[in-house]
Amino acid sequence: MHPEKLDETSFIKILEKIYIKPKLGMHVDIDKMLLFWEHHFDAFEVGYPNGHKKEGSLRYKKNFVRLPFGKKLLAYEINEFKAENPPRGIVTIGYVAVSPLNQITQEELLSDGFENKQDLLWQMTKMEERYYKDCTPESIVSYYKFEDYNPNPSEKEVKELLEAKLV
């Protein structure tokens, strides 16, 4: 999927009806924003310990295919979101790839902070304090490839995205 508009829900509903449900037996979960831990925001500029900058993100929800609401999503730090603070920035999505976790490419896993395939599988499926508790190597995940990250969006841009997602 290559999102082009701020609101892609019409296209997503068609995609779910003609492909995702019949072929994968799953429903779609639409992300209206992205939540990241603090270290991911640092990685947009400085990079991860693996030497790569944050240029993408894996998304997972059991029995669902996760897709972005549209071309741009507000990005929040998890604890700041809970405290109802403003977003840290806006992520522009270049494309979305959907596959089993164990088929994520080297480029995709490096751009989300993992060292290698073994590290990805351990952190996503076995690590005790992992975020996704029911993820397996065969689980269907979505990878959002970022085209851009704007850490200083205008109030107008934020308002436009917030209003688009309320409809």
Coordinates of N, CA and C in Angstrom, one line a residue:
M1 N 0.8 -1.2 0.0 CA 0.0 0.0 0.0 C 0.9 1.2 0.0
H2 N 0.6 2.2 -0.8 CA 1.2 3.5 -0.9 C 0.2 4.6 -0.6
P3 N 0.1 5.0 0.7 CA -0.9 6.0 1.0 C -0.6 7.3 0.3
E4 N -1.6 8.0 -0.2 CA -1.4 9.2 -0.9 C -2.2 10.4 -0.3
K5 N -3.3 10.1 0.4 CA -4.2 11.1 0.9 C -4.1 11.1 2.4
L6 N -4.6 12.2 3.1 CA -4.6 12.3 4.5 C -5.6 11.2 5.1
D7 N -6.6 10.9 4.3 CA -7.6 9.9 4.8 C -7.8 8.9 3.7
E8 N -7.3 7.7 4.0 CA -7.3 6.5 3.1 C -8.4 5.5 3.5
T9 N -9.3 5.8 4.4 CA -10.2 4.8 4.9 C -11.1 4.2 3.9
S10 N -11.5 5.0 2.9 CA -12.4 4.4 1.8 C -11.6 3.3 1.1
F11 N -10.4 3.6 0.7 CA -9.5 2.6 0.0 C -9.3 1.4 0.9
I12 N -9.0 1.6 2.2 CA -8.7 0.5 3.1 C -9.9 -0.4 3.3
K13 N -11.1 0.2 3.3 CA -12.3 -0.7 3.4 C -12.5 -1.6 2.2
I14 N -12.2 -1.0 1.0 CA -12.2 -1.8 -0.2 C -11.1 -2.9 -0.2
L15 N -9.9 -2.5 0.2 CA -8.8 -3.5 0.3 C -9.2 -4.6 1.3
E16 N -9.8 -4.3 2.4 CA -10.2 -5.3 3.4 C -11.2 -6.3 2.8
K17 N -12.2 -5.7 2.1 CA -13.3 -6.5 1.5 C -12.8 -7.4 0.4
I18 N -12.0 -6.9 -0.5 CA -11.6 -7.7 -1.7 C -10.3 -8.5 -1.5
Y19 N -9.5 -8.2 -0.5 CA -8.2 -8.9 -0.4 C -7.9 -9.4 1.0
I20 N -7.9 -8.6 2.0 CA -7.4 -8.9 3.3 C -8.3 -10.0 3.9
K21 N -9.6 -9.8 3.9 CA -10.5 -10.8 4.5 C -10.5 -12.1 3.8
P22 N -10.7 -12.1 2.4 CA -10.8 -13.3 1.7 C -9.5 -14.1 1.7
K23 N -8.4 -13.4 1.5 CA -7.1 -14.1 1.3 C -6.4 -14.4 2.6
L24 N -6.4 -13.5 3.6 CA -5.7 -13.7 4.9 C -6.7 -14.1 6.0
G25 N -8.0 -13.9 5.8 CA -8.9 -14.2 6.9 C -8.8 -13.3 8.1
M26 N -8.4 -12.1 7.8 CA -8.1 -11.1 8.9 C -8.9 -9.8 8.6
H27 N -9.1 -9.0 9.7 CA -9.7 -7.7 9.5 C -8.6 -6.7 9.5
V28 N -9.0 -5.4 9.3 CA -8.0 -4.3 9.3 C -8.2 -3.5 10.6
D29 N -7.0 -3.1 11.2 CA -7.0 -2.2 12.3 C -6.3 -0.9 11.8
I30 N -7.0 0.2 11.8 CA -6.5 1.5 11.3 C -5.8 2.3 12.3
D31 N -4.5 2.6 12.1 CA -3.7 3.4 13.0 C -4.0 4.9 12.7
K32 N -4.5 5.6 13.7 CA -4.7 7.0 13.5 C -3.6 7.9 14.0
M33 N -2.6 7.2 14.7 CA -1.4 7.8 15.2 C -0.4 6.8 15.5
L34 N 0.8 7.2 15.8 CA 1.9 6.2 16.1 C 2.4 6.6 17.5
L35 N 2.6 5.6 18.3 CA 3.1 5.7 19.7 C 4.5 5.1 19.7
F36 N 5.5 5.8 20.2 CA 6.8 5.3 20.3 C 7.4 5.6 21.7
W37 N 8.3 4.7 22.2 CA 9.1 5.0 23.4 C 10.1 6.1 23.1
E38 N 10.6 6.7 24.1 CA 11.5 7.9 23.9 C 12.7 7.6 23.0
H39 N 13.3 6.4 23.2 CA 14.6 6.2 22.4 C 14.3 6.1 20.9
H40 N 13.1 5.9 20.4 CA 12.8 5.9 19.0 C 12.9 7.3 18.4
F41 N 12.5 8.3 19.2 CA 12.5 9.7 18.7 C 14.0 10.1 18.6
D42 N 14.9 9.7 19.5 CA 16.3 10.0 19.3 C 16.8 9.4 18.1
A43 N 16.3 8.2 17.7 CA 16.8 7.5 16.5 C 16.4 8.1 15.2
F44 N 15.5 9.0 15.2 CA 15.1 9.8 14.0 C 16.3 10.6 13.6
E45 N 17.0 11.2 14.5 CA 18.1 12.1 14.2 C 19.5 11.4 14.4
V46 N 19.7 10.8 15.5 CA 21.0 10.2 15.9 C 21.2 8.8 15.4
G47 N 20.2 8.0 15.3 CA 20.2 6.6 14.9 C 20.2 5.7 16.1
Y48 N 20.1 4.5 15.8 CA 20.1 3.4 16.8 C 21.5 2.9 17.1
P49 N 21.7 2.1 18.1 CA 23.1 1.5 18.3 C 23.5 0.7 17.1
N50 N 22.6 0.2 16.3 CA 23.0 -0.6 15.1 C 23.5 0.3 13.9
G51 N 23.5 1.6 14.2 CA 24.0 2.6 13.2 C 23.0 3.1 12.2
H52 N 21.8 2.6 12.3 CA 20.7 3.1 11.3 C 19.7 4.0 12.0
K53 N 19.3 5.0 11.2 CA 18.3 5.9 11.7 C 16.9 5.3 11.6
K54 N 15.9 5.8 12.4 CA 14.6 5.3 12.4 C 13.9 5.7 11.1
E55 N 13.7 4.8 10.2 CA 13.0 5.0 8.9 C 11.8 4.1 8.7
G56 N 11.4 3.5 9.8 CA 10.2 2.6 9.6 C 9.8 2.1 11.0
S57 N 8.7 1.4 11.0 CA 8.1 0.8 12.2 C 7.3 -0.4 12.0
L58 N 7.5 -1.5 12.8 CA 6.7 -2.7 12.7 C 5.4 -2.4 13.5
R59 N 4.3 -2.9 13.0 CA 3.0 -2.8 13.7 C 2.4 -4.1 13.8
Y60 N 1.8 -4.5 14.9 CA 1.2 -5.8 15.0 C -0.1 -5.7 15.9
K61 N -1.1 -6.5 15.6 CA -2.2 -6.7 16.4 C -2.8 -8.1 16.0
K62 N -2.9 -9.0 16.9 CA -3.3 -10.4 16.7 C -4.6 -10.4 15.9
N63 N -4.6 -11.2 14.8 CA -5.8 -11.4 13.9 C -6.2 -10.1 13.1
F64 N -5.3 -9.1 13.0 CA -5.6 -7.9 12.3 C -4.4 -7.6 11.4
V65 N -4.7 -6.9 10.3 CA -3.6 -6.2 9.5 C -3.7 -4.8 9.8
R66 N -2.6 -4.2 10.3 CA -2.6 -2.8 10.7 C -2.2 -1.9 9.5
L67 N -3.0 -0.9 9.2 CA -2.7 0.0 8.1 C -2.9 1.5 8.6
P68 N -2.1 2.4 8.1 CA -2.2 3.8 8.5 C -3.5 4.5 8.0
F69 N -4.0 5.4 8.8 CA -5.2 6.1 8.4 C -5.0 6.9 7.1
G70 N -3.8 7.3 6.9 CA -3.5 8.1 5.7 C -2.0 8.3 5.5
K71 N -1.6 9.2 4.6 CA -0.3 9.5 4.3 C 0.6 10.0 5.5
K72 N -0.1 10.7 6.4 CA 0.6 11.3 7.5 C 0.0 10.9 8.8
L73 N 0.8 10.6 9.8 CA 0.3 10.3 11.1 C 1.0 11.1 12.2
L74 N 0.3 11.5 13.2 CA 0.9 12.1 14.3 C 1.7 11.1 15.1
A75 N 2.9 11.5 15.6 CA 3.7 10.6 16.4 C 3.9 11.1 17.8
Y76 N 3.5 10.3 18.8 CA 3.6 10.6 20.2 C 4.5 9.7 20.9
E77 N 5.1 10.3 22.0 CA 5.9 9.5 22.9 C 4.8 8.8 23.9
I78 N 5.0 7.6 24.2 CA 3.9 6.8 24.9 C 3.5 7.5 26.2
N79 N 4.4 7.8 27.0 CA 4.0 8.4 28.3 C 3.5 9.8 28.2
E80 N 4.0 10.6 27.2 CA 3.4 11.9 27.0 C 2.0 11.8 26.4
F81 N 1.7 10.8 25.6 CA 0.4 10.6 25.1 C -0.6 10.3 26.2
K82 N -0.2 9.5 27.1 CA -1.0 9.2 28.3 C -1.3 10.4 29.1
A83 N -0.4 11.3 29.1 CA -0.5 12.6 29.9 C -1.2 13.7 29.0
E84 N -1.7 13.3 27.8 CA -2.4 14.2 26.9 C -1.5 15.4 26.4
N85 N -0.2 15.1 26.3 CA 0.7 16.1 25.7 C 0.6 16.1 24.2
P86 N 1.0 17.2 23.6 CA 0.9 17.3 22.1 C 1.9 16.3 21.5
P87 N 1.7 16.0 20.2 CA 2.6 15.0 19.5 C 4.0 15.6 19.4
R88 N 4.9 14.6 19.2 CA 6.3 15.0 19.0 C 6.6 15.4 17.6
G89 N 5.7 15.0 16.7 CA 6.0 15.2 15.3 C 5.0 14.6 14.4
I90 N 5.3 14.6 13.1 CA 4.4 14.0 12.1 C 5.3 13.1 11.2
V91 N 4.8 11.9 11.0 CA 5.5 10.9 10.2 C 4.8 10.8 8.9
T92 N 5.5 10.9 7.8 CA 4.9 10.7 6.4 C 5.2 9.3 6.0
I93 N 4.2 8.5 5.6 CA 4.4 7.1 5.3 C 4.7 7.0 3.8
G94 N 5.7 6.3 3.4 CA 6.0 6.1 2.0 C 5.3 4.9 1.5
Y95 N 5.4 3.8 2.2 CA 4.6 2.6 1.8 C 4.4 1.7 3.1
V96 N 3.5 0.7 2.9 CA 3.3 -0.3 3.9 C 3.5 -1.7 3.3
A97 N 4.2 -2.5 4.0 CA 4.4 -3.9 3.6 C 3.8 -4.8 4.6
V98 N 3.1 -5.9 4.2 CA 2.5 -6.8 5.1 C 3.1 -8.2 4.9
S99 N 3.6 -8.8 6.0 CA 4.2 -10.2 5.8 C 4.2 -10.8 7.2
P100 N 4.6 -12.1 7.2 CA 4.8 -12.8 8.5 C 6.1 -12.1 9.1
L101 N 6.2 -12.1 10.4 CA 7.3 -11.5 11.1 C 8.6 -12.1 10.6
N102 N 8.7 -13.4 10.5 CA 9.9 -14.0 10.1 C 10.4 -13.7 8.6
Q103 N 9.6 -13.0 7.9 CA 9.9 -12.6 6.5 C 10.3 -11.1 6.4
I104 N 10.4 -10.4 7.5 CA 10.8 -9.0 7.5 C 12.2 -8.9 6.9
T105 N 12.5 -8.0 6.1 CA 13.8 -7.9 5.4 C 14.8 -7.3 6.4
Q106 N 16.1 -7.4 6.0 CA 17.2 -6.9 6.8 C 17.0 -5.3 6.9
E107 N 16.7 -4.7 5.8 CA 16.6 -3.2 5.8 C 15.4 -2.8 6.7
E108 N 14.3 -3.5 6.7 CA 13.2 -3.2 7.5 C 13.5 -3.3 9.0
L109 N 14.2 -4.4 9.4 CA 14.4 -4.6 10.8 C 15.5 -3.6 11.3
L110 N 16.5 -3.3 10.5 CA 17.5 -2.4 10.9 C 17.0 -1.0 11.1
S111 N 16.0 -0.6 10.2 CA 15.4 0.8 10.3 C 14.4 0.9 11.5
D112 N 14.2 -0.2 12.2 CA 13.3 -0.1 13.4 C 14.1 -0.5 14.6
G113 N 15.4 -0.5 14.5 CA 16.3 -0.6 15.7 C 16.8 -2.0 16.0
F114 N 16.5 -3.0 15.3 CA 16.9 -4.3 15.6 C 18.3 -4.6 15.0
E115 N 19.1 -5.5 15.6 CA 20.4 -5.8 15.1 C 20.4 -6.7 13.9
N116 N 19.6 -7.7 13.9 CA 19.5 -8.8 12.9 C 18.2 -9.6 13.1
K117 N 18.0 -10.5 12.3 CA 16.8 -11.3 12.3 C 16.6 -12.0 13.7
Q118 N 17.7 -12.6 14.2 CA 17.7 -13.3 15.5 C 17.2 -12.3 16.6
D119 N 17.8 -11.1 16.6 CA 17.4 -10.1 17.6 C 15.9 -9.7 17.4
L120 N 15.5 -9.5 16.2 CA 14.1 -9.2 15.9 C 13.1 -10.2 16.5
L121 N 13.4 -11.5 16.2 CA 12.5 -12.6 16.6 C 12.6 -12.7 18.1
W122 N 13.8 -12.6 18.7 CA 13.8 -12.6 20.2 C 13.1 -11.5 20.9
Q123 N 13.3 -10.3 20.4 CA 12.6 -9.1 21.0 C 11.1 -9.1 20.8
M124 N 10.7 -9.6 19.7 CA 9.2 -9.6 19.3 C 8.5 -10.8 19.9
T125 N 9.2 -11.9 20.1 CA 8.4 -13.2 20.4 C 8.8 -13.8 21.7
K126 N 10.0 -13.5 22.3 CA 10.5 -14.2 23.4 C 10.9 -13.4 24.6
M127 N 11.4 -12.2 24.4 CA 11.8 -11.3 25.4 C 10.7 -11.1 26.4
E128 N 11.0 -11.2 27.7 CA 10.0 -11.2 28.7 C 9.2 -9.8 28.8
E129 N 9.9 -8.7 28.6 CA 9.2 -7.4 28.7 C 8.8 -6.9 27.3
R130 N 8.6 -7.8 26.4 CA 8.3 -7.3 25.0 C 6.9 -6.6 25.0
Y131 N 6.7 -5.8 24.0 CA 5.5 -5.0 23.9 C 4.3 -5.8 23.4
Y132 N 4.6 -6.7 22.4 CA 3.5 -7.5 21.8 C 3.6 -8.9 22.4
K133 N 2.8 -9.2 23.4 CA 2.9 -10.5 24.1 C 2.5 -11.7 23.3
D134 N 1.7 -11.6 22.3 CA 1.2 -12.8 21.6 C 1.8 -13.0 20.2
C135 N 2.8 -12.3 19.9 CA 3.4 -12.3 18.6 C 4.3 -13.6 18.4
T136 N 4.2 -14.2 17.3 CA 5.0 -15.4 16.9 C 5.8 -15.1 15.6
P137 N 6.8 -15.9 15.3 CA 7.5 -15.7 14.0 C 6.6 -15.7 12.8
E138 N 5.4 -16.4 12.9 CA 4.5 -16.6 11.8 C 3.4 -15.5 11.8
S139 N 3.4 -14.7 12.8 CA 2.3 -13.6 12.9 C 2.5 -12.6 11.8
I140 N 1.3 -12.2 11.3 CA 1.3 -11.2 10.2 C 1.5 -9.8 10.8
V141 N 2.5 -9.1 10.3 CA 2.9 -7.8 10.8 C 2.8 -6.8 9.6
S142 N 2.7 -5.5 10.0 CA 2.8 -4.5 9.0 C 4.1 -3.7 9.2
Y143 N 4.7 -3.3 8.2 CA 5.9 -2.5 8.3 C 5.6 -1.2 7.6
Y144 N 5.7 -0.1 8.3 CA 5.5 1.3 7.8 C 6.8 1.9 7.4
K145 N 7.1 2.1 6.2 CA 8.3 2.7 5.7 C 8.1 4.2 5.7
F146 N 8.9 5.0 6.5 CA 8.8 6.4 6.6 C 9.5 7.1 5.4
E147 N 8.8 8.1 4.9 CA 9.3 8.9 3.8 C 9.9 10.2 4.5
D148 N 9.4 10.6 5.6 CA 9.8 11.8 6.3 C 9.4 11.8 7.7
Y149 N 10.1 12.5 8.6 CA 9.7 12.8 9.9 C 9.9 14.3 10.2
N150 N 8.8 15.0 10.6 CA 8.8 16.4 10.9 C 8.7 16.6 12.4
P151 N 9.8 16.9 13.1 CA 9.7 17.1 14.5 C 9.1 18.4 15.0
N152 N 8.9 19.3 14.0 CA 8.4 20.6 14.3 C 7.2 21.0 13.5
P153 N 6.1 20.2 13.6 CA 4.9 20.6 12.7 C 4.3 21.8 13.2
S154 N 3.6 22.5 12.3 CA 2.9 23.7 12.7 C 1.6 23.3 13.5
E155 N 1.1 24.3 14.2 CA -0.2 24.0 14.9 C -1.3 23.7 13.8
K156 N -1.2 24.3 12.7 CA -2.2 24.1 11.6 C -2.1 22.7 11.1
E157 N -0.9 22.1 10.9 CA -0.7 20.8 10.4 C -1.3 19.8 11.4
V158 N -1.0 20.0 12.7 CA -1.4 19.1 13.8 C -3.0 19.1 13.8
K159 N -3.5 20.3 13.8 CA -5.0 20.5 13.8 C -5.6 19.8 12.7
E160 N -5.1 20.0 11.5 CA -5.6 19.3 10.3 C -5.7 17.8 10.4
L161 N -4.6 17.2 10.9 CA -4.6 15.8 11.1 C -5.5 15.3 12.2
L162 N -5.6 16.1 13.3 CA -6.5 15.7 14.4 C -8.0 15.8 13.9
E163 N -8.3 16.8 13.1 CA -9.7 16.9 12.6 C -10.0 15.9 11.6
A164 N -9.1 15.5 10.7 CA -9.3 14.5 9.7 C -9.6 13.2 10.4
K165 N -9.0 12.9 11.5 CA -9.2 11.6 12.1 C -10.5 11.5 13.0
L166 N -11.1 12.7 13.2 CA -12.3 12.7 14.0 C -13.6 12.4 13.2
V167 N -13.5 12.4 11.9 CA -14.6 12.2 11.0 C -15.1 10.7 11.1

